[in-house]
Short mmCIF file of C-alpha atoms in Angstrom, two decimals:
data_model
loop_
_atom_site.label_atom_id
_atom_site.label_comp_id
_atom_site.label_asym_id
_atom_site.label_seq_id
_atom_site.Cartn_x
_atom_site.Cartn_y
_atom_site.Cartn_z
CA MET A 1 5.38 -18.54 11.90
CA THR A 2 2.34 -20.29 13.66
CA GLU A 3 -0.34 -22.14 11.61
CA GLU A 4 -2.72 -19.49 12.93
CA GLU A 5 -0.41 -16.78 12.50
CA LYS A 6 -0.30 -18.24 8.67
CA LEU A 7 -3.85 -18.38 8.31
CA LYS A 8 -4.35 -14.80 9.58
CA GLU A 9 -1.83 -14.34 6.41
CA LEU A 10 -3.71 -15.83 4.42
CA ILE A 11 -7.49 -14.28 5.54
CA VAL A 12 -5.80 -10.66 4.87
CA LYS A 13 -4.39 -11.95 1.92
CA LEU A 14 -8.18 -13.57 1.03
CA LEU A 15 -10.01 -9.75 1.78
CA ASP A 16 -7.42 -8.05 -0.19
CA ASN A 17 -8.24 -10.01 -3.76
CA GLU A 18 -4.29 -11.23 -3.28
CA ILE A 19 -3.85 -14.39 -2.65
CA THR A 20 -2.65 -16.91 -4.58
CA ASP A 21 -3.85 -20.73 -5.95
CA SER A 22 -1.69 -22.61 -3.78
CA GLU A 23 -2.34 -20.06 -0.81
CA LYS A 24 -6.13 -20.85 -1.28
CA ILE A 25 -5.13 -24.70 -0.85
CA GLU A 26 -3.22 -24.09 2.05
CA LEU A 27 -6.26 -20.88 3.70
CA ASN A 28 -8.75 -24.60 3.78
CA ARG A 29 -6.24 -26.74 4.74
CA LEU A 30 -5.88 -24.32 7.39
CA LEU A 31 -9.89 -23.43 7.70
CA GLU A 32 -10.33 -27.03 8.56
CA LYS A 33 -8.52 -26.78 11.55
CA PHE A 34 -9.01 -23.38 12.79
CA LYS A 35 -12.82 -24.03 12.08
CA HIS A 36 -14.23 -20.95 14.28
CA TYR A 37 -12.19 -18.80 11.46
CA LYS A 38 -14.91 -19.37 8.94
CA SER A 39 -17.32 -17.36 10.41
CA GLU A 40 -14.59 -14.49 11.37
CA ILE A 41 -14.69 -14.71 6.89
CA GLU A 42 -17.27 -13.84 6.51
CA GLU A 43 -17.95 -11.33 8.64
CA MET A 44 -14.73 -9.77 7.30
CA LYS A 45 -15.51 -9.53 3.76
CA LYS A 46 -18.69 -8.31 4.47
CA LEU A 47 -16.80 -5.38 6.16
CA LYS A 48 -15.07 -4.70 3.64
CA GLU A 49 -17.61 -5.53 1.31
CA VAL A 50 -18.96 -1.89 2.22
CA SER A 51 -14.78 -0.01 2.74
CA ARG A 52 -14.51 -0.79 -0.49
CA ASN A 53 -17.66 0.77 -1.61
CA MET A 54 -16.16 4.57 0.55
CA LYS A 55 -13.52 6.75 -0.25
CA LEU A 56 -12.49 9.37 1.66
CA LYS A 57 -13.45 12.61 1.34
CA THR A 58 -11.03 15.32 -0.90
CA PRO A 59 -10.96 18.10 -0.17
CA SER A 60 -12.34 20.78 -1.86
CA SER A 61 -10.10 22.02 -5.23
CA GLU A 62 -8.88 25.36 -3.14
CA VAL A 63 -7.63 23.36 -0.70
CA PHE A 64 -4.88 21.93 -2.71
CA ASP A 65 -4.43 24.76 -5.02
CA THR A 66 -3.06 27.44 -1.10
CA TYR A 67 -1.38 24.42 -0.41
CA TRP A 68 2.38 25.13 -1.11
CA THR A 69 1.45 28.53 -0.63
CA LYS A 70 0.75 28.12 3.60
CA VAL A 71 3.79 25.61 2.98
CA TYR A 72 6.25 28.23 2.14
CA ASN A 73 4.50 31.46 4.10
CA ARG A 74 5.42 28.63 6.78
CA ILE A 75 9.48 28.17 5.84
CA GLU A 76 9.51 32.28 5.27
CA ARG A 77 8.10 32.69 8.82
CA GLY A 78 10.09 30.50 10.37
CA ILE A 79 13.46 31.63 8.76
CA ALA A 80 12.09 35.87 9.91
CA TRP A 81 12.07 33.87 12.91
CA ILE A 82 15.76 32.87 13.32
CA ILE A 83 16.69 36.52 12.17
CA PHE A 84 15.02 38.09 14.43
CA SER A 85 15.88 35.69 17.22
CA ILE A 86 19.63 36.18 16.00
CA GLY A 87 19.32 40.71 16.47
CA ALA A 88 17.32 40.32 19.46
CA VAL A 89 20.62 38.35 21.08
CA ILE A 90 22.70 40.25 19.64
CA LEU A 91 20.80 43.27 21.20
CA ILE A 92 20.35 42.15 24.43
CA THR A 93 23.77 40.98 24.94
CA TYR A 94 24.71 44.38 23.78
CA GLY A 95 22.46 46.16 26.26
CA LEU A 96 23.33 44.02 28.99
CA PHE A 97 26.87 44.84 28.01
CA LYS A 98 26.84 48.52 27.96
CA ALA A 99 25.13 48.12 31.29
CA VAL A 100 27.85 45.78 33.10
CA GLU A 101 29.67 49.33 31.75
CA GLU A 102 27.85 51.56 33.01
CA LEU A 103 27.38 50.29 36.45
CA ILE A 104 31.12 50.38 37.32
CA SER A 105 31.68 53.43 35.63
CA ASP A 106 29.21 54.51 38.54
CA GLY A 107 30.49 56.69 40.93
CA LYS A 108 27.51 56.81 43.33
CA LEU A 109 26.77 52.86 43.18
CA GLU A 110 27.48 51.22 46.41
CA THR A 111 30.15 48.64 45.61
CA ILE A 112 28.41 46.05 47.05
CA VAL A 113 25.03 46.89 44.75
CA LYS A 114 27.48 46.70 41.88
CA ILE A 115 28.56 43.09 42.65
CA GLY A 116 25.03 42.06 42.87
CA ILE A 117 23.92 43.13 39.43
CA ILE A 118 27.19 41.60 38.37
CA GLY A 119 26.45 38.30 40.12
CA VAL A 120 23.15 38.54 38.87
CA LEU A 121 23.81 38.93 35.22
CA ALA A 122 26.55 36.96 35.51
CA GLY A 123 24.72 34.03 36.82
CA LEU A 124 22.26 34.36 34.48
CA VAL A 125 24.85 34.24 31.12
CA ILE A 126 26.20 30.53 32.87
CA LEU A 127 22.80 29.53 33.61
CA ILE A 128 21.50 30.21 29.37
CA VAL A 129 24.27 29.29 28.19
CA SER A 130 24.41 25.83 30.34
CA VAL A 131 21.17 25.09 29.05
CA ILE A 132 22.04 26.09 25.64
CA ARG A 133 25.29 23.51 25.98
CA GLU A 134 22.72 20.93 26.74
CA LYS A 135 20.88 21.28 24.08
CA ILE A 136 23.25 21.26 21.64
CA ILE A 137 25.34 18.00 22.51
CA MET A 138 21.53 15.98 24.25
CA GLY A 139 20.61 16.92 20.40
CA LYS A 140 24.12 15.31 18.85
CA THR A 141 23.84 12.55 20.90
CA ASP A 142 20.95 10.90 22.03
CA LYS A 143 20.37 8.23 19.70
CA TYR A 144 17.25 8.04 21.66
CA LYS A 145 15.79 10.56 20.02
CA GLU A 146 14.06 9.56 16.76
CA VAL A 147 12.18 6.73 19.15
CA LYS A 148 8.66 6.71 18.81
CA ARG A 149 7.64 7.01 22.34
CA MET B 1 -1.56 5.57 -4.25
CA SER B 2 -0.53 6.35 -7.78
CA ASP B 3 1.75 8.85 -8.16
CA HIS B 4 -0.36 10.47 -11.23
CA GLU B 5 -3.35 10.61 -8.94
CA SER B 6 -0.97 12.39 -6.34
CA ASN B 7 -0.39 14.92 -9.13
CA THR B 8 -3.83 15.85 -10.25
CA ASN B 9 -2.98 19.58 -9.10
CA ALA B 10 0.37 19.70 -10.30
CA ALA B 11 -0.04 21.48 -13.14
CA LYS B 12 -1.68 24.48 -12.02
CA PRO B 13 -0.54 27.83 -11.85
CA SER B 14 2.40 28.40 -9.09
CA THR B 15 2.21 30.86 -6.70
CA CYS B 16 5.73 31.96 -6.77
CA GLY B 17 5.41 33.22 -10.38
CA TYR B 18 5.82 30.08 -12.86
CA SER B 19 3.66 30.22 -15.89
CA ILE B 20 2.40 27.71 -16.93
CA TYR B 21 4.66 26.17 -19.52
CA LYS B 22 7.91 26.57 -17.77
CA TRP B 23 6.29 25.40 -14.95
CA GLN B 24 5.74 21.50 -17.22
CA ALA B 25 9.10 22.39 -18.33
CA ILE B 26 10.48 21.74 -15.48
CA ARG B 27 9.02 18.95 -14.38
CA THR B 28 9.31 17.23 -17.40
CA SER B 29 12.42 17.51 -17.77
CA LEU B 30 13.96 17.29 -14.47
CA ASN B 31 13.31 13.61 -12.46
CA GLU B 32 12.92 13.89 -8.82
CA GLN B 33 16.10 12.86 -7.80
CA SER B 34 17.72 16.08 -8.99
CA LEU B 35 15.30 17.75 -7.92
CA LEU B 36 16.02 16.23 -3.88
CA GLU B 37 19.58 17.59 -4.65
CA ARG B 38 18.40 20.71 -5.10
CA CYS B 39 16.16 20.75 -2.09
CA LYS B 40 19.36 19.93 -0.67
CA LYS B 41 20.90 23.32 -2.01
CA GLY B 42 17.61 25.25 -0.70
CA ASP B 43 16.07 25.79 -3.64
CA LYS B 44 12.32 27.02 -2.85
CA GLN B 45 11.26 26.18 -6.08
CA ALA B 46 12.32 22.82 -6.10
CA PHE B 47 10.66 21.81 -3.04
CA GLU B 48 7.75 23.51 -4.41
CA ILE B 49 7.60 20.94 -6.97
CA ILE B 50 8.27 18.08 -5.03
CA VAL B 51 5.22 19.44 -2.16
CA LYS B 52 2.79 19.62 -5.22
CA LYS B 53 3.06 15.73 -6.18
CA TYR B 54 3.16 14.57 -2.70
CA MET B 55 0.50 16.41 -0.85
CA LYS B 56 -2.40 14.57 -1.55
CA ARG B 57 -0.40 11.55 -0.03
CA ALA B 58 0.82 13.57 3.09
CA TYR B 59 -3.19 14.46 3.38
CA PHE B 60 -4.61 11.17 3.23
CA SER B 61 -1.57 10.17 6.07
CA ALA B 62 -2.43 12.45 8.64
CA LEU B 63 -6.02 12.21 7.68
CA ALA B 64 -5.56 8.85 9.06
CA LEU B 65 -3.32 10.33 12.05
CA THR B 66 -5.35 13.46 13.61
CA HIS B 67 -8.95 12.54 11.88
CA SER B 68 -10.00 16.20 11.00
CA GLN B 69 -9.45 17.94 7.88
CA ASP B 70 -7.90 20.57 9.39
CA ASN B 71 -5.30 19.47 11.79
CA ALA B 72 -4.92 17.00 8.93
CA LEU B 73 -3.96 20.19 6.82
CA ASP B 74 -2.33 21.68 9.58
CA LEU B 75 0.53 17.96 10.63
CA SER B 76 1.12 17.49 6.81
CA GLN B 77 1.67 21.54 5.81
CA GLU B 78 4.24 21.52 9.26
CA ALA B 79 6.54 18.95 8.23
CA PHE B 80 6.40 19.61 5.43
CA VAL B 81 8.39 22.70 6.64
CA ARG B 82 10.59 20.28 8.86
CA ALA B 83 11.26 18.29 5.75
CA TYR B 84 12.51 21.04 4.12
CA ARG B 85 14.67 22.47 7.00
CA SER B 86 16.13 18.89 7.39
CA MET B 87 16.86 18.40 3.89
CA LYS B 88 20.60 18.21 4.49
CA ASN B 89 20.34 14.96 6.13
CA PHE B 90 17.98 13.17 3.48
CA ASN B 91 19.15 9.78 2.29
CA PRO B 92 18.82 10.25 -1.78
CA GLU B 93 18.49 6.36 -1.49
CA MET B 94 15.98 6.83 0.47
CA LYS B 95 11.91 7.02 -1.23
CA PHE B 96 11.12 9.99 -0.21
CA PHE B 97 8.14 10.33 1.00
CA THR B 98 8.96 7.47 2.88
CA TRP B 99 10.99 9.79 4.76
CA TYR B 100 8.74 12.48 5.20
CA TYR B 101 5.54 9.68 6.74
CA ARG B 102 8.12 9.95 9.62
CA ILE B 103 8.69 13.27 10.16
CA LEU B 104 5.08 13.21 9.82
CA LYS B 105 4.48 11.06 12.12
CA ASN B 106 7.33 11.83 14.71
CA LEU B 107 5.60 15.10 14.82
CA PHE B 108 2.33 14.15 15.63
CA LEU B 109 3.03 12.32 17.91
CA ASN B 110 4.99 14.88 19.67
CA LEU B 111 2.16 17.21 19.45
CA LYS B 112 -0.05 14.75 20.30
CA ARG B 113 2.49 13.82 23.51
CA ASN B 114 1.94 17.92 24.40
CA THR B 115 -2.00 17.66 24.46
CA SER B 116 -1.97 20.82 26.54
CA LYS B 117 -0.47 22.61 23.47
CA ILE B 118 -2.81 20.22 20.82
CA LYS B 119 -6.72 20.31 22.89
CA ASN B 120 -9.60 18.14 20.92
CA PHE B 121 -6.41 17.00 18.39
CA THR B 122 -8.07 14.42 17.79
CA SER B 123 -11.33 15.26 16.69
CA GLU B 124 -14.31 12.95 16.17
CA GLY B 125 -17.08 15.07 14.71
CA TYR B 126 -14.96 15.41 10.73
CA GLU B 127 -17.18 13.22 8.39
CA ALA B 128 -14.27 12.30 6.50
CA LEU B 129 -15.60 9.31 4.31
CA GLU B 130 -17.87 8.92 1.06
CA LEU B 131 -19.79 6.17 -1.22
CA ILE B 132 -17.28 6.07 -4.25
CA GLU B 133 -19.25 6.68 -7.80
CA GLU B 134 -20.09 3.82 -8.90
CA PRO B 135 -21.26 1.48 -5.73
CA SER B 136 -23.18 -1.61 -5.75
CA ALA B 137 -27.27 -0.95 -5.57
CA ASP B 138 -27.23 -3.23 -2.42
CA VAL B 139 -24.24 -1.76 -0.38
CA ARG B 140 -25.75 1.61 -1.23
CA GLU B 141 -28.74 0.76 -0.49
CA LEU B 142 -27.50 -0.09 3.51
CA VAL B 143 -24.78 2.41 3.67
CA GLU B 144 -27.33 5.54 3.29
CA ALA B 145 -30.36 3.08 5.16
CA ASN B 146 -28.12 2.42 8.23
CA ASP B 147 -25.37 6.41 7.77
CA LEU B 148 -22.81 3.82 6.74
CA HIS B 149 -20.32 5.46 5.85
CA ASN B 150 -20.42 7.58 9.38
CA ILE B 151 -20.87 4.95 11.70
CA LEU B 152 -17.52 3.41 9.66
CA TRP B 153 -15.78 6.18 10.53
CA LYS B 154 -16.27 6.63 14.17
CA ASN B 155 -15.36 3.15 14.26
CA ILE B 156 -12.40 3.65 12.64
CA ASN B 157 -11.39 6.44 15.45
CA GLN B 158 -12.02 4.01 18.24
CA LEU B 159 -9.19 1.93 17.08
CA GLU B 160 -6.13 2.54 19.02
CA ASP B 161 -3.61 4.53 16.74
CA SER B 162 -2.43 1.82 15.22
CA GLN B 163 -4.94 0.06 14.01
CA ARG B 164 -5.77 2.93 12.48
CA GLU B 165 -3.82 3.94 10.55
CA ILE B 166 -2.56 0.69 8.88
CA ILE B 167 -6.75 0.25 7.82
CA ILE B 168 -6.46 3.74 6.48
CA LEU B 169 -3.53 2.59 4.61
CA LYS B 170 -4.22 0.12 3.41
CA ASP B 171 -8.03 0.66 2.94
CA PHE B 172 -8.32 3.83 1.73
CA GLN B 173 -5.05 4.57 0.54
CA ASP B 174 -4.77 1.35 -1.08
CA TYR B 175 -1.61 1.21 -0.29
CA SER B 176 1.01 -1.96 -1.04
CA TYR B 177 1.61 -4.79 1.79
CA LYS B 178 5.29 -3.29 1.17
CA GLU B 179 4.37 0.24 1.18
CA ILE B 180 3.44 -0.26 4.23
CA SER B 181 6.35 -1.72 5.85
CA GLU B 182 8.79 0.54 4.69
CA LEU B 183 6.37 3.40 6.37
CA LEU B 184 5.74 2.47 9.53
CA GLU B 185 8.61 0.27 9.50
CA ILE B 186 8.21 -2.94 10.37
CA PRO B 187 7.79 -6.41 8.81
CA VAL B 188 5.52 -7.41 5.91
CA GLY B 189 4.39 -10.07 8.25
CA THR B 190 3.67 -7.41 11.10
CA VAL B 191 1.68 -5.84 8.60
CA MET B 192 -0.26 -8.73 8.10
CA SER B 193 -1.10 -9.61 12.17
CA ARG B 194 -1.71 -6.34 12.44
CA LEU B 195 -3.68 -5.41 9.40
CA PHE B 196 -6.13 -9.18 10.27
CA ASN B 197 -6.56 -7.65 14.20
CA ALA B 198 -7.62 -3.62 12.56
CA ARG B 199 -9.92 -5.06 10.90
CA LYS B 200 -10.78 -8.00 13.26
CA ASN B 201 -11.66 -5.10 16.20
CA LEU B 202 -13.29 -3.23 13.31
CA LYS B 203 -15.58 -5.81 12.67
CA GLU B 204 -16.47 -6.36 15.94
CA ARG B 205 -17.12 -2.81 16.43
CA MET B 206 -18.95 -2.59 13.83
CA CYS B 207 -21.22 -6.20 14.81
CA GLU B 208 -22.28 -4.08 17.86
CA CYS B 209 -23.63 -0.54 16.07
CA ILE B 210 -25.24 -1.90 13.42
CA PRO B 211 -28.52 -4.44 13.92
CA LEU B 212 -28.26 -8.27 12.81
CA ARG B 213 -30.98 -7.82 10.69
CA GLU B 214 -29.34 -5.05 8.69
CA ARG B 215 -26.34 -6.57 8.26
CA ASN B 216 -27.01 -8.66 5.06
CA ILE B 217 -25.39 -7.20 1.92
#
């Protein structure tokens, strides 16, 4: 750590009233060397004095009275969405299966049309499975997923 | 901020059917460790106690990130939901709030990155500061004459995210250097230098806003 960095650290401690006597001596020594910081300290002290006399407004008590209820509702809704999604996937899969079954057994429909429809559905299923698999693999192996960008 | 300060609302009647007495009995008989263990098993009543213990700290921490009351409430509540869903990954050796704060911050960064979803996410219209109950007379005069609390909040909001965050954590939430270092996952030395730069920047912005003759406290 350079002397100037040390000085900045000591200034922060001074402003927060967390400076020890020995650190004060060190601060004064460094201030003799870096004189321009003296005025900086005075201005920072004024700002600190203002902020010391202020606080963050606390929201009305109703806000915190209903806080947990809102968190609880969100948790509950999240679970509801998961159940709903699973149900929807089951129904859609069953519907598709039945539709394909009907198509194959329908003698009136041209073979080429059957192949076309089956191709579209098969492609769709492969695409969905591929995307889901990619998401799962990325979720498990991406070591940078928690990195703050 | 001490635990008892953040806990002032915890003894209110529960919304889940718990009486005050039963609630207080649970509070006193269980320590946080065992509550968190219960949360890991999906116990919502244990999680309720944890939420009520930390909700004020969570709100003010979110306010440091989002600037506005509504967004701070929304963000802090959503972070609790994410925390509940991820409780299985919680390491009991860690402090709960430190872990929660990381979830909160990642959530904020994701939302901020996805700006199309959150238009005006960081609103500057909210006036978040007020004078303490018994300010010194000269400061009261200065603040009231210059609308200083609003100017100060406006300038805090104009600082870059990391500087605003550290100013609020230290100067308005009273966290120690060590606590800030844990929350932000940075060394104590970095906390000090970031704090110095943030205060210097804020001071320069304030000097531009307030005429020199009015700055003498």
